Amino acid sequence: MRANQKGLDNRQAGFGGIGILVSVVLHALLLVAILWGWESSEEPQKRRVTPKYVQAKLVEIKPKTKPKPAAKPKQKVIDLTKKRKEAERRKRREQEKAKRLAREKAEKERKAKAAREKAAKDKAAREKAAKEKAARDKAAREKAERLEREQDLQRQIDQEMQAEREALLAEQQAEEDQMVAQSFIGLIAQRIENNWSRPASARKGMQVELRIQLVPTGRVINVTVVKSSGNAAFDRSAEQAVKKAEQFPELKQLPPAVFERNFRQLRLVFNPKDLRL
């Protein structure tokens, strides 16, 4: 620092000397110019020239303000230890970041795997429940169908048995009704024969089939010949015998079904037994 100050003082002293030297040179030049002008004025014409005066002024050169010494650039000191530590810290941060990302990725993968496993389990559970429900429904449906078949079969058996019973009863009833009807038909035939007047042309073996229309009271409504005997007199005599009988009150005892089935339109073959040749 002191050496710099001393150098600065020397420069300032040098500047002062230069200033004096410059002043002396200027004055010398001024003097030469005056003398040259004086000699030039002594020409043959001898013109009188008024000398010009030049006022010289001593210029004092002031020393310049001391410039501030320029700050010397500081040499950059590279701290290898600090850089190494910073690199290590950066490396640790990167490693920690990588670990954190790896943990986050692993956590996401774990959650995704858990979600997939849960979805698979739920799906398997739903499928199992659906299969079990389908099996139960199938078993219930098969049971219901089996019961329905059994019931249908039982109903069919019952219906067949009932039909057989009814048929048997109907057959028995028909036989009974037929026996009753035959007895009443025999009674009617006997009554007609009792009211018959034999014509002279009647011969043994003659018979005529008549249709006799009756009402439940046994009254005869009409009588017609269905199949002639071949002898008109014999046929007329049979018709007259039915009309003469007029009513068969015994028919009132018959059940309506028996009457309707056998006597509403009674077909009677009239064949007297006492016919001779």
PDB file of C-alpha atoms in Angstrom:
ATOM      1  CA  MET A   1       0.000   0.000   0.000  1.00  0.00           C
ATOM      2  CA  ARG A   2       2.806   2.404   0.874  1.00  0.00           C
ATOM      3  CA  ALA A   3       4.627   1.552  -2.328  1.00  0.00           C
ATOM      4  CA  ASN A   4       1.473   2.377  -4.289  1.00  0.00           C
ATOM      5  CA  GLN A   5       1.200   5.749  -2.512  1.00  0.00           C
ATOM      6  CA  LYS A   6       4.821   6.551  -3.241  1.00  0.00           C
ATOM      7  CA  GLY A   7       4.405   5.736  -6.928  1.00  0.00           C
ATOM      8  CA  LEU A   8       1.358   7.993  -7.019  1.00  0.00           C
ATOM      9  CA  ASP A   9       3.336  10.916  -5.525  1.00  0.00           C
ATOM     10  CA  ASN A  10       6.108  10.438  -8.082  1.00  0.00           C
ATOM     11  CA  ARG A  11       3.595  10.534 -10.915  1.00  0.00           C
ATOM     12  CA  GLN A  12       2.078  13.738  -9.545  1.00  0.00           C
ATOM     13  CA  ALA A  13       5.551  15.380  -9.314  1.00  0.00           C
ATOM     14  CA  GLY A  14       6.275  14.362 -12.887  1.00  0.00           C
ATOM     15  CA  PHE A  15       3.023  15.907 -14.028  1.00  0.00           C
ATOM     16  CA  GLY A  16       4.031  19.203 -12.342  1.00  0.00           C
ATOM     17  CA  GLY A  17       7.378  19.257 -14.141  1.00  0.00           C
ATOM     18  CA  ILE A  18       5.733  18.593 -17.447  1.00  0.00           C
ATOM     19  CA  GLY A  19       3.448  21.529 -16.874  1.00  0.00           C
ATOM     20  CA  ILE A  20       6.337  23.928 -16.275  1.00  0.00           C
ATOM     21  CA  LEU A  21       8.155  22.641 -19.332  1.00  0.00           C
ATOM     22  CA  VAL A  22       5.127  23.157 -21.506  1.00  0.00           C
ATOM     23  CA  SER A  23       4.753  26.732 -20.216  1.00  0.00           C
ATOM     24  CA  VAL A  24       8.366  27.567 -21.036  1.00  0.00           C
ATOM     25  CA  VAL A  25       8.049  26.160 -24.564  1.00  0.00           C
ATOM     26  CA  LEU A  26       4.924  28.200 -25.218  1.00  0.00           C
ATOM     27  CA  HIS A  27       6.618  31.383 -24.113  1.00  0.00           C
ATOM     28  CA  ALA A  28       9.598  30.651 -26.342  1.00  0.00           C
ATOM     29  CA  LEU A  29       7.352  30.116 -29.339  1.00  0.00           C
ATOM     30  CA  LEU A  30       5.571  33.367 -28.573  1.00  0.00           C
ATOM     31  CA  LEU A  31       8.849  35.231 -28.487  1.00  0.00           C
ATOM     32  CA  VAL A  32       9.968  33.788 -31.828  1.00  0.00           C
ATOM     33  CA  ALA A  33       6.692  34.798 -33.377  1.00  0.00           C
ATOM     34  CA  ILE A  34       7.133  38.366 -32.140  1.00  0.00           C
ATOM     35  CA  LEU A  35      10.665  38.599 -33.491  1.00  0.00           C
ATOM     36  CA  TRP A  36       9.667  37.210 -36.863  1.00  0.00           C
ATOM     37  CA  GLY A  37       6.925  39.738 -37.131  1.00  0.00           C
ATOM     38  CA  TRP A  38       9.301  42.553 -36.248  1.00  0.00           C
ATOM     39  CA  GLU A  39      11.785  41.649 -38.967  1.00  0.00           C
ATOM     40  CA  SER A  40       9.095  41.394 -41.551  1.00  0.00           C
ATOM     41  CA  SER A  41       8.008  44.927 -40.770  1.00  0.00           C
ATOM     42  CA  GLU A  42      11.361  46.403 -41.872  1.00  0.00           C
ATOM     43  CA  GLU A  43      10.593  46.404 -45.600  1.00  0.00           C
ATOM     44  CA  PRO A  44      11.602  49.134 -48.177  1.00  0.00           C
ATOM     45  CA  GLN A  45       8.358  50.825 -47.745  1.00  0.00           C
ATOM     46  CA  LYS A  46       9.156  50.932 -44.017  1.00  0.00           C
ATOM     47  CA  ARG A  47       5.621  50.752 -43.094  1.00  0.00           C
ATOM     48  CA  ARG A  48       5.095  51.229 -39.516  1.00  0.00           C
ATOM     49  CA  VAL A  49       3.390  48.472 -37.943  1.00  0.00           C
ATOM     50  CA  THR A  50       2.034  48.756 -34.556  1.00  0.00           C
ATOM     51  CA  PRO A  51       3.317  45.847 -32.575  1.00  0.00           C
ATOM     52  CA  LYS A  52       0.813  43.507 -31.162  1.00  0.00           C
ATOM     53  CA  TYR A  53       1.126  42.505 -27.652  1.00  0.00           C
ATOM     54  CA  VAL A  54       0.359  39.028 -26.549  1.00  0.00           C
ATOM     55  CA  GLN A  55      -0.453  38.614 -22.997  1.00  0.00           C
ATOM     56  CA  ALA A  56       0.847  35.368 -21.751  1.00  0.00           C
ATOM     57  CA  LYS A  57      -0.667  33.721 -18.785  1.00  0.00           C
ATOM     58  CA  LEU A  58       0.937  31.061 -16.810  1.00  0.00           C
ATOM     59  CA  VAL A  59      -1.275  28.057 -16.755  1.00  0.00           C
ATOM     60  CA  GLU A  60      -0.994  25.929 -13.763  1.00  0.00           C
ATOM     61  CA  ILE A  61      -1.772  22.367 -14.410  1.00  0.00           C
ATOM     62  CA  LYS A  62      -3.499  21.044 -11.419  1.00  0.00           C
ATOM     63  CA  PRO A  63      -2.762  17.509 -10.536  1.00  0.00           C
ATOM     64  CA  LYS A  64      -5.586  15.168 -11.333  1.00  0.00           C
ATOM     65  CA  THR A  65      -7.610  13.692  -8.545  1.00  0.00           C
ATOM     66  CA  LYS A  66      -6.009  10.599  -7.355  1.00  0.00           C
ATOM     67  CA  PRO A  67      -7.952   7.742  -8.928  1.00  0.00           C
ATOM     68  CA  LYS A  68      -9.022   5.109  -6.610  1.00  0.00           C
ATOM     69  CA  PRO A  69      -6.888   2.129  -6.943  1.00  0.00           C
ATOM     70  CA  ALA A  70      -8.659  -0.526  -8.938  1.00  0.00           C
ATOM     71  CA  ALA A  71      -9.604  -3.457  -6.847  1.00  0.00           C
ATOM     72  CA  LYS A  72      -7.526  -6.382  -7.751  1.00  0.00           C
ATOM     73  CA  PRO A  73      -9.672  -9.280  -8.892  1.00  0.00           C
ATOM     74  CA  LYS A  74      -9.820 -11.880  -6.270  1.00  0.00           C
ATOM     75  CA  GLN A  75      -8.513 -15.160  -7.329  1.00  0.00           C
ATOM     76  CA  LYS A  76     -11.231 -17.788  -7.327  1.00  0.00           C
ATOM     77  CA  VAL A  77     -10.343 -20.399  -4.868  1.00  0.00           C
ATOM     78  CA  ILE A  78     -11.849 -23.759  -5.769  1.00  0.00           C
ATOM     79  CA  ASP A  79     -12.882 -25.616  -2.661  1.00  0.00           C
ATOM     80  CA  LEU A  80     -12.740 -29.237  -3.736  1.00  0.00           C
ATOM     81  CA  THR A  81     -14.026 -30.433  -0.401  1.00  0.00           C
ATOM     82  CA  LYS A  82     -17.099 -28.222  -0.679  1.00  0.00           C
ATOM     83  CA  LYS A  83     -17.720 -29.328  -4.267  1.00  0.00           C
ATOM     84  CA  ARG A  84     -17.334 -32.940  -3.294  1.00  0.00           C
ATOM     85  CA  LYS A  85     -19.769 -32.524  -0.405  1.00  0.00           C
ATOM     86  CA  GLU A  86     -22.222 -30.715  -2.674  1.00  0.00           C
ATOM     87  CA  ALA A  87     -21.910 -33.515  -5.224  1.00  0.00           C
ATOM     88  CA  GLU A  88     -22.477 -36.053  -2.487  1.00  0.00           C
ATOM     89  CA  ARG A  89     -25.510 -34.162  -1.230  1.00  0.00           C
ATOM     90  CA  ARG A  90     -26.863 -33.929  -4.787  1.00  0.00           C
ATOM     91  CA  LYS A  91     -26.199 -37.609  -5.277  1.00  0.00           C
ATOM     92  CA  ARG A  92     -27.931 -38.407  -1.986  1.00  0.00           C
ATOM     93  CA  ARG A  93     -30.912 -36.252  -3.000  1.00  0.00           C
ATOM     94  CA  GLU A  94     -31.097 -38.007  -6.356  1.00  0.00           C
ATOM     95  CA  GLN A  95     -30.815 -41.377  -4.635  1.00  0.00           C
ATOM     96  CA  GLU A  96     -33.498 -40.397  -2.131  1.00  0.00           C
ATOM     97  CA  LYS A  97     -35.682 -39.129  -4.979  1.00  0.00           C
ATOM     98  CA  ALA A  98     -35.114 -42.362  -6.890  1.00  0.00           C
ATOM     99  CA  LYS A  99     -35.924 -44.363  -3.762  1.00  0.00           C
ATOM    100  CA  ARG A 100     -39.023 -42.269  -3.152  1.00  0.00           C
ATOM    101  CA  LEU A 101     -40.151 -42.727  -6.757  1.00  0.00           C
ATOM    102  CA  ALA A 102     -39.390 -46.438  -6.482  1.00  0.00           C
ATOM    103  CA  ARG A 103     -41.412 -46.636  -3.243  1.00  0.00           C
ATOM    104  CA  GLU A 104     -44.283 -44.705  -4.833  1.00  0.00           C
ATOM    105  CA  LYS A 105     -44.143 -46.928  -7.904  1.00  0.00           C
ATOM    106  CA  ALA A 106     -44.028 -50.039  -5.716  1.00  0.00           C
ATOM    107  CA  GLU A 107     -46.941 -48.693  -3.651  1.00  0.00           C
ATOM    108  CA  LYS A 108     -48.942 -47.990  -6.803  1.00  0.00           C
ATOM    109  CA  GLU A 109     -48.147 -51.445  -8.138  1.00  0.00           C
ATOM    110  CA  ARG A 110     -49.064 -52.973  -4.772  1.00  0.00           C
ATOM    111  CA  LYS A 111     -52.368 -51.088  -4.708  1.00  0.00           C
ATOM    112  CA  ALA A 112     -53.047 -51.982  -8.340  1.00  0.00           C
ATOM    113  CA  LYS A 113     -52.229 -55.635  -7.621  1.00  0.00           C
ATOM    114  CA  ALA A 114     -54.413 -55.555  -4.500  1.00  0.00           C
ATOM    115  CA  ALA A 115     -57.211 -53.968  -6.528  1.00  0.00           C
ATOM    116  CA  ARG A 116     -56.842 -56.603  -9.253  1.00  0.00           C
ATOM    117  CA  GLU A 117     -56.806 -59.384  -6.664  1.00  0.00           C
ATOM    118  CA  LYS A 118     -59.847 -57.901  -4.934  1.00  0.00           C
ATOM    119  CA  ALA A 119     -61.636 -57.530  -8.280  1.00  0.00           C
ATOM    120  CA  ALA A 120     -60.729 -61.122  -9.159  1.00  0.00           C
ATOM    121  CA  LYS A 121     -61.932 -62.344  -5.751  1.00  0.00           C
ATOM    122  CA  ASP A 122     -65.131 -60.336  -6.065  1.00  0.00           C
ATOM    123  CA  LYS A 123     -65.678 -61.674  -9.563  1.00  0.00           C
ATOM    124  CA  ALA A 124     -64.971 -65.226  -8.399  1.00  0.00           C
ATOM    125  CA  ALA A 125     -67.336 -64.732  -5.453  1.00  0.00           C
ATOM    126  CA  ARG A 126     -70.039 -63.343  -7.746  1.00  0.00           C
ATOM    127  CA  GLU A 127     -69.558 -66.193 -10.204  1.00  0.00           C
ATOM    128  CA  LYS A 128     -69.625 -68.723  -7.371  1.00  0.00           C
ATOM    129  CA  ALA A 129     -72.751 -67.130  -5.912  1.00  0.00           C
ATOM    130  CA  ALA A 130     -74.326 -67.048  -9.378  1.00  0.00           C
ATOM    131  CA  LYS A 131     -73.451 -70.715  -9.950  1.00  0.00           C
ATOM    132  CA  GLU A 132     -74.796 -71.689  -6.529  1.00  0.00           C
ATOM    133  CA  LYS A 133     -77.961 -69.693  -7.158  1.00  0.00           C
ATOM    134  CA  ALA A 134     -78.286 -71.243 -10.614  1.00  0.00           C
ATOM    135  CA  ALA A 135     -77.795 -74.701  -9.073  1.00  0.00           C
ATOM    136  CA  ARG A 136     -80.382 -73.958  -6.388  1.00  0.00           C
ATOM    137  CA  ASP A 137     -82.794 -72.573  -8.945  1.00  0.00           C
ATOM    138  CA  LYS A 138     -82.215 -75.594 -11.185  1.00  0.00           C
ATOM    139  CA  ALA A 139     -82.732 -77.996  -8.273  1.00  0.00           C
ATOM    140  CA  ALA A 140     -85.875 -76.141  -7.215  1.00  0.00           C
ATOM    141  CA  ARG A 141     -87.103 -76.073 -10.807  1.00  0.00           C
ATOM    142  CA  GLU A 142     -86.388 -79.782 -11.264  1.00  0.00           C
ATOM    143  CA  LYS A 143     -88.090 -80.550  -7.959  1.00  0.00           C
ATOM    144  CA  ALA A 144     -91.103 -78.476  -8.936  1.00  0.00           C
ATOM    145  CA  GLU A 145     -91.200 -80.130 -12.353  1.00  0.00           C
ATOM    146  CA  ARG A 146     -90.871 -83.573 -10.734  1.00  0.00           C
ATOM    147  CA  LEU A 147     -93.653 -82.783  -8.305  1.00  0.00           C
ATOM    148  CA  GLU A 148     -95.766 -81.439 -11.121  1.00  0.00           C
ATOM    149  CA  ARG A 149     -95.134 -84.579 -13.185  1.00  0.00           C
ATOM    150  CA  GLU A 150     -95.975 -86.729 -10.196  1.00  0.00           C
ATOM    151  CA  GLN A 151     -99.100 -84.706  -9.569  1.00  0.00           C
ATOM    152  CA  ASP A 152    -100.050 -84.885 -13.237  1.00  0.00           C
ATOM    153  CA  LEU A 153     -99.446 -88.614 -13.200  1.00  0.00           C
ATOM    154  CA  GLN A 154    -101.471 -88.970 -10.027  1.00  0.00           C
ATOM    155  CA  ARG A 155    -104.251 -86.833 -11.481  1.00  0.00           C
ATOM    156  CA  GLN A 156    -104.146 -88.907 -14.635  1.00  0.00           C
ATOM    157  CA  ILE A 157    -104.307 -92.099 -12.605  1.00  0.00           C
ATOM    158  CA  ASP A 158    -107.124 -90.670 -10.513  1.00  0.00           C
ATOM    159  CA  GLN A 159    -108.947 -89.531 -13.634  1.00  0.00           C
ATOM    160  CA  GLU A 160    -108.493 -92.912 -15.278  1.00  0.00           C
ATOM    161  CA  MET A 161    -109.648 -94.672 -12.149  1.00  0.00           C
ATOM    162  CA  GLN A 162    -112.544 -92.287 -11.857  1.00  0.00           C
ATOM    163  CA  ALA A 163    -113.362 -92.813 -15.514  1.00  0.00           C
ATOM    164  CA  GLU A 164    -113.179 -96.565 -15.014  1.00  0.00           C
ATOM    165  CA  ARG A 165    -115.408 -96.326 -11.956  1.00  0.00           C
ATOM    166  CA  GLU A 166    -117.792 -94.067 -13.778  1.00  0.00           C
ATOM    167  CA  ALA A 167    -117.760 -96.332 -16.808  1.00  0.00           C
ATOM    168  CA  LEU A 168    -118.335 -99.323 -14.615  1.00  0.00           C
ATOM    169  CA  LEU A 169    -121.113 -97.539 -12.793  1.00  0.00           C
ATOM    170  CA  ALA A 170    -122.534 -96.330 -16.078  1.00  0.00           C
ATOM    171  CA  GLU A 171    -122.369 -99.808 -17.472  1.00  0.00           C
ATOM    172  CA  GLN A 172    -124.003-101.208 -14.383  1.00  0.00           C
ATOM    173  CA  GLN A 173    -126.579 -98.456 -14.480  1.00  0.00           C
ATOM    174  CA  ALA A 174    -127.101 -99.017 -18.183  1.00  0.00           C
ATOM    175  CA  GLU A 175    -127.580-102.694 -17.577  1.00  0.00           C
ATOM    176  CA  GLU A 176    -130.008-101.935 -14.773  1.00  0.00           C
ATOM    177  CA  ASP A 177    -131.715 -99.286 -16.891  1.00  0.00           C
ATOM    178  CA  GLN A 178    -131.845-101.714 -19.804  1.00  0.00           C
ATOM    179  CA  MET A 179    -133.353-104.356 -17.591  1.00  0.00           C
ATOM    180  CA  VAL A 180    -135.889-101.844 -16.294  1.00  0.00           C
ATOM    181  CA  ALA A 181    -136.516-100.560 -19.813  1.00  0.00           C
ATOM    182  CA  GLN A 182    -136.949-104.106 -21.135  1.00  0.00           C
ATOM    183  CA  SER A 183    -139.405-104.847 -18.396  1.00  0.00           C
ATOM    184  CA  PHE A 184    -141.378-101.693 -19.252  1.00  0.00           C
ATOM    185  CA  ILE A 185    -141.076-102.446 -22.973  1.00  0.00           C
ATOM    186  CA  GLY A 186    -142.443-105.923 -22.287  1.00  0.00           C
ATOM    187  CA  LEU A 187    -145.255-104.320 -20.332  1.00  0.00           C
ATOM    188  CA  ILE A 188    -146.021-101.911 -23.211  1.00  0.00           C
ATOM    189  CA  ALA A 189    -145.864-104.750 -25.780  1.00  0.00           C
ATOM    190  CA  GLN A 190    -148.209-106.838 -23.668  1.00  0.00           C
ATOM    191  CA  ARG A 191    -150.603-103.895 -23.292  1.00  0.00           C
ATOM    192  CA  ILE A 192    -150.569-103.291 -27.085  1.00  0.00           C
ATOM    193  CA  GLU A 193    -151.090-106.980 -27.781  1.00  0.00           C
ATOM    194  CA  ASN A 194    -154.028-106.997 -25.356  1.00  0.00           C
ATOM    195  CA  ASN A 195    -155.577-104.116 -27.326  1.00  0.00           C
ATOM    196  CA  TRP A 196    -154.828-105.676 -30.739  1.00  0.00           C
ATOM    197  CA  SER A 197    -157.549-106.936 -32.998  1.00  0.00           C
ATOM    198  CA  ARG A 198    -156.237-109.608 -35.353  1.00  0.00           C
ATOM    199  CA  PRO A 199    -157.025-109.009 -38.991  1.00  0.00           C
ATOM    200  CA  ALA A 200    -158.101-111.954 -41.170  1.00  0.00           C
ATOM    201  CA  SER A 201    -154.979-111.670 -43.295  1.00  0.00           C
ATOM    202  CA  ALA A 202    -152.599-112.027 -40.351  1.00  0.00           C
ATOM    203  CA  ARG A 203    -150.295-114.987 -40.523  1.00  0.00           C
ATOM    204  CA  LYS A 204    -147.740-116.563 -38.225  1.00  0.00           C
ATOM    205  CA  GLY A 205    -144.382-114.876 -38.291  1.00  0.00           C
ATOM    206  CA  MET A 206    -145.652-111.449 -39.274  1.00  0.00           C
ATOM    207  CA  GLN A 207    -144.105-108.510 -37.445  1.00  0.00           C
ATOM    208  CA  VAL A 208    -144.077-104.783 -37.853  1.00  0.00           C
ATOM    209  CA  GLU A 209    -141.625-102.246 -36.358  1.00  0.00           C
ATOM    210  CA  LEU A 210    -143.293 -99.183 -34.879  1.00  0.00           C
ATOM    211  CA  ARG A 211    -141.977 -95.825 -33.613  1.00  0.00           C
ATOM    212  CA  ILE A 212    -143.997 -94.650 -30.633  1.00  0.00           C
ATOM    213  CA  GLN A 213    -143.563 -91.082 -29.377  1.00  0.00           C
ATOM    214  CA  LEU A 214    -144.253 -90.767 -25.623  1.00  0.00           C
ATOM    215  CA  VAL A 215    -144.100 -88.129 -22.888  1.00  0.00           C
ATOM    216  CA  PRO A 216    -142.906 -88.739 -19.279  1.00  0.00           C
ATOM    217  CA  THR A 217    -146.487 -89.260 -18.184  1.00  0.00           C
ATOM    218  CA  GLY A 218    -146.625 -92.302 -20.498  1.00  0.00           C
ATOM    219  CA  ARG A 219    -149.170 -90.737 -22.902  1.00  0.00           C
ATOM    220  CA  VAL A 220    -148.843 -91.718 -26.583  1.00  0.00           C
ATOM    221  CA  ILE A 221    -148.281 -88.685 -28.810  1.00  0.00           C
ATOM    222  CA  ASN A 222    -147.845 -90.421 -32.133  1.00  0.00           C
ATOM    223  CA  VAL A 223    -147.169 -93.800 -33.710  1.00  0.00           C
ATOM    224  CA  THR A 224    -145.756 -94.591 -37.137  1.00  0.00           C
ATOM    225  CA  VAL A 225    -144.633 -97.689 -39.032  1.00  0.00           C
ATOM    226  CA  VAL A 226    -140.850 -97.826 -39.431  1.00  0.00           C
ATOM    227  CA  LYS A 227    -140.607-101.264 -41.064  1.00  0.00           C
ATOM    228  CA  SER A 228    -143.739-102.796 -42.584  1.00  0.00           C
ATOM    229  CA  SER A 229    -144.703-106.424 -42.218  1.00  0.00           C
ATOM    230  CA  GLY A 230    -145.692-106.495 -45.847  1.00  0.00           C
ATOM    231  CA  ASN A 231    -149.343-106.675 -44.891  1.00  0.00           C
ATOM    232  CA  ALA A 232    -151.086-103.324 -44.697  1.00  0.00           C
ATOM    233  CA  ALA A 233    -153.967-104.664 -42.624  1.00  0.00           C
ATOM    234  CA  PHE A 234    -151.565-106.132 -40.099  1.00  0.00           C
ATOM    235  CA  ASP A 235    -149.641-102.859 -39.948  1.00  0.00           C
ATOM    236  CA  ARG A 236    -152.837-100.820 -39.389  1.00  0.00           C
ATOM    237  CA  SER A 237    -154.026-103.215 -36.726  1.00  0.00           C
ATOM    238  CA  ALA A 238    -150.790-102.714 -34.800  1.00  0.00           C
ATOM    239  CA  GLU A 239    -151.067 -98.924 -35.012  1.00  0.00           C
ATOM    240  CA  GLN A 240    -154.676 -99.078 -33.819  1.00  0.00           C
ATOM    241  CA  ALA A 241    -153.687-101.247 -30.871  1.00  0.00           C
ATOM    242  CA  VAL A 242    -151.073 -98.595 -29.724  1.00  0.00           C
ATOM    243  CA  LYS A 243    -153.574 -95.775 -30.079  1.00  0.00           C
ATOM    244  CA  LYS A 244    -156.173 -97.795 -28.218  1.00  0.00           C
ATOM    245  CA  ALA A 245    -153.753 -98.297 -25.317  1.00  0.00           C
ATOM    246  CA  GLU A 246    -153.477 -94.451 -25.284  1.00  0.00           C
ATOM    247  CA  GLN A 247    -151.255 -94.205 -22.151  1.00  0.00           C
ATOM    248  CA  PHE A 248    -148.783 -96.252 -20.177  1.00  0.00           C
ATOM    249  CA  PRO A 249    -148.856 -94.697 -16.664  1.00  0.00           C
ATOM    250  CA  GLU A 250    -146.123 -97.094 -15.420  1.00  0.00           C
ATOM    251  CA  LEU A 251    -143.547 -94.930 -17.251  1.00  0.00           C
ATOM    252  CA  LYS A 252    -143.967 -92.259 -14.574  1.00  0.00           C
ATOM    253  CA  GLN A 253    -141.848 -94.458 -12.277  1.00  0.00           C
ATOM    254  CA  LEU A 254    -138.828 -94.272 -14.583  1.00  0.00           C
ATOM    255  CA  PRO A 255    -135.913 -91.930 -13.892  1.00  0.00           C
ATOM    256  CA  PRO A 256    -135.884 -89.080 -16.418  1.00  0.00           C
ATOM    257  CA  ALA A 257    -132.596 -90.257 -17.946  1.00  0.00           C
ATOM    258  CA  VAL A 258    -133.970 -93.742 -18.516  1.00  0.00           C
ATOM    259  CA  PHE A 259    -137.116 -92.339 -20.043  1.00  0.00           C
ATOM    260  CA  GLU A 260    -135.234 -89.979 -22.341  1.00  0.00           C
ATOM    261  CA  ARG A 261    -132.817 -92.656 -23.433  1.00  0.00           C
ATOM    262  CA  ASN A 262    -135.363 -95.440 -24.023  1.00  0.00           C
ATOM    263  CA  PHE A 263    -138.937 -94.165 -24.251  1.00  0.00           C
ATOM    264  CA  ARG A 264    -139.023 -90.673 -25.727  1.00  0.00           C
ATOM    265  CA  GLN A 265    -138.804 -92.304 -29.162  1.00  0.00           C
ATOM    266  CA  LEU A 266    -139.583 -95.964 -28.553  1.00  0.00           C
ATOM    267  CA  ARG A 267    -138.930 -98.411 -31.412  1.00  0.00           C
ATOM    268  CA  LEU A 268    -141.064-101.498 -30.807  1.00  0.00           C
ATOM    269  CA  VAL A 269    -141.281-104.680 -32.870  1.00  0.00           C
ATOM    270  CA  PHE A 270    -144.856-105.932 -32.700  1.00  0.00           C
ATOM    271  CA  ASN A 271    -144.930-109.725 -33.116  1.00  0.00           C
ATOM    272  CA  PRO A 272    -147.991-111.388 -31.592  1.00  0.00           C
ATOM    273  CA  LYS A 273    -147.336-114.881 -30.252  1.00  0.00           C
ATOM    274  CA  ASP A 274    -150.736-116.341 -30.825  1.00  0.00           C
ATOM    275  CA  LEU A 275    -150.626-116.125 -34.613  1.00  0.00           C
ATOM    276  CA  ARG A 276    -151.455-119.365 -36.443  1.00  0.00           C
ATOM    277  CA  LEU A 277    -150.980-120.352 -39.992  1.00  0.00           C
TER     278      LEU A 277
END
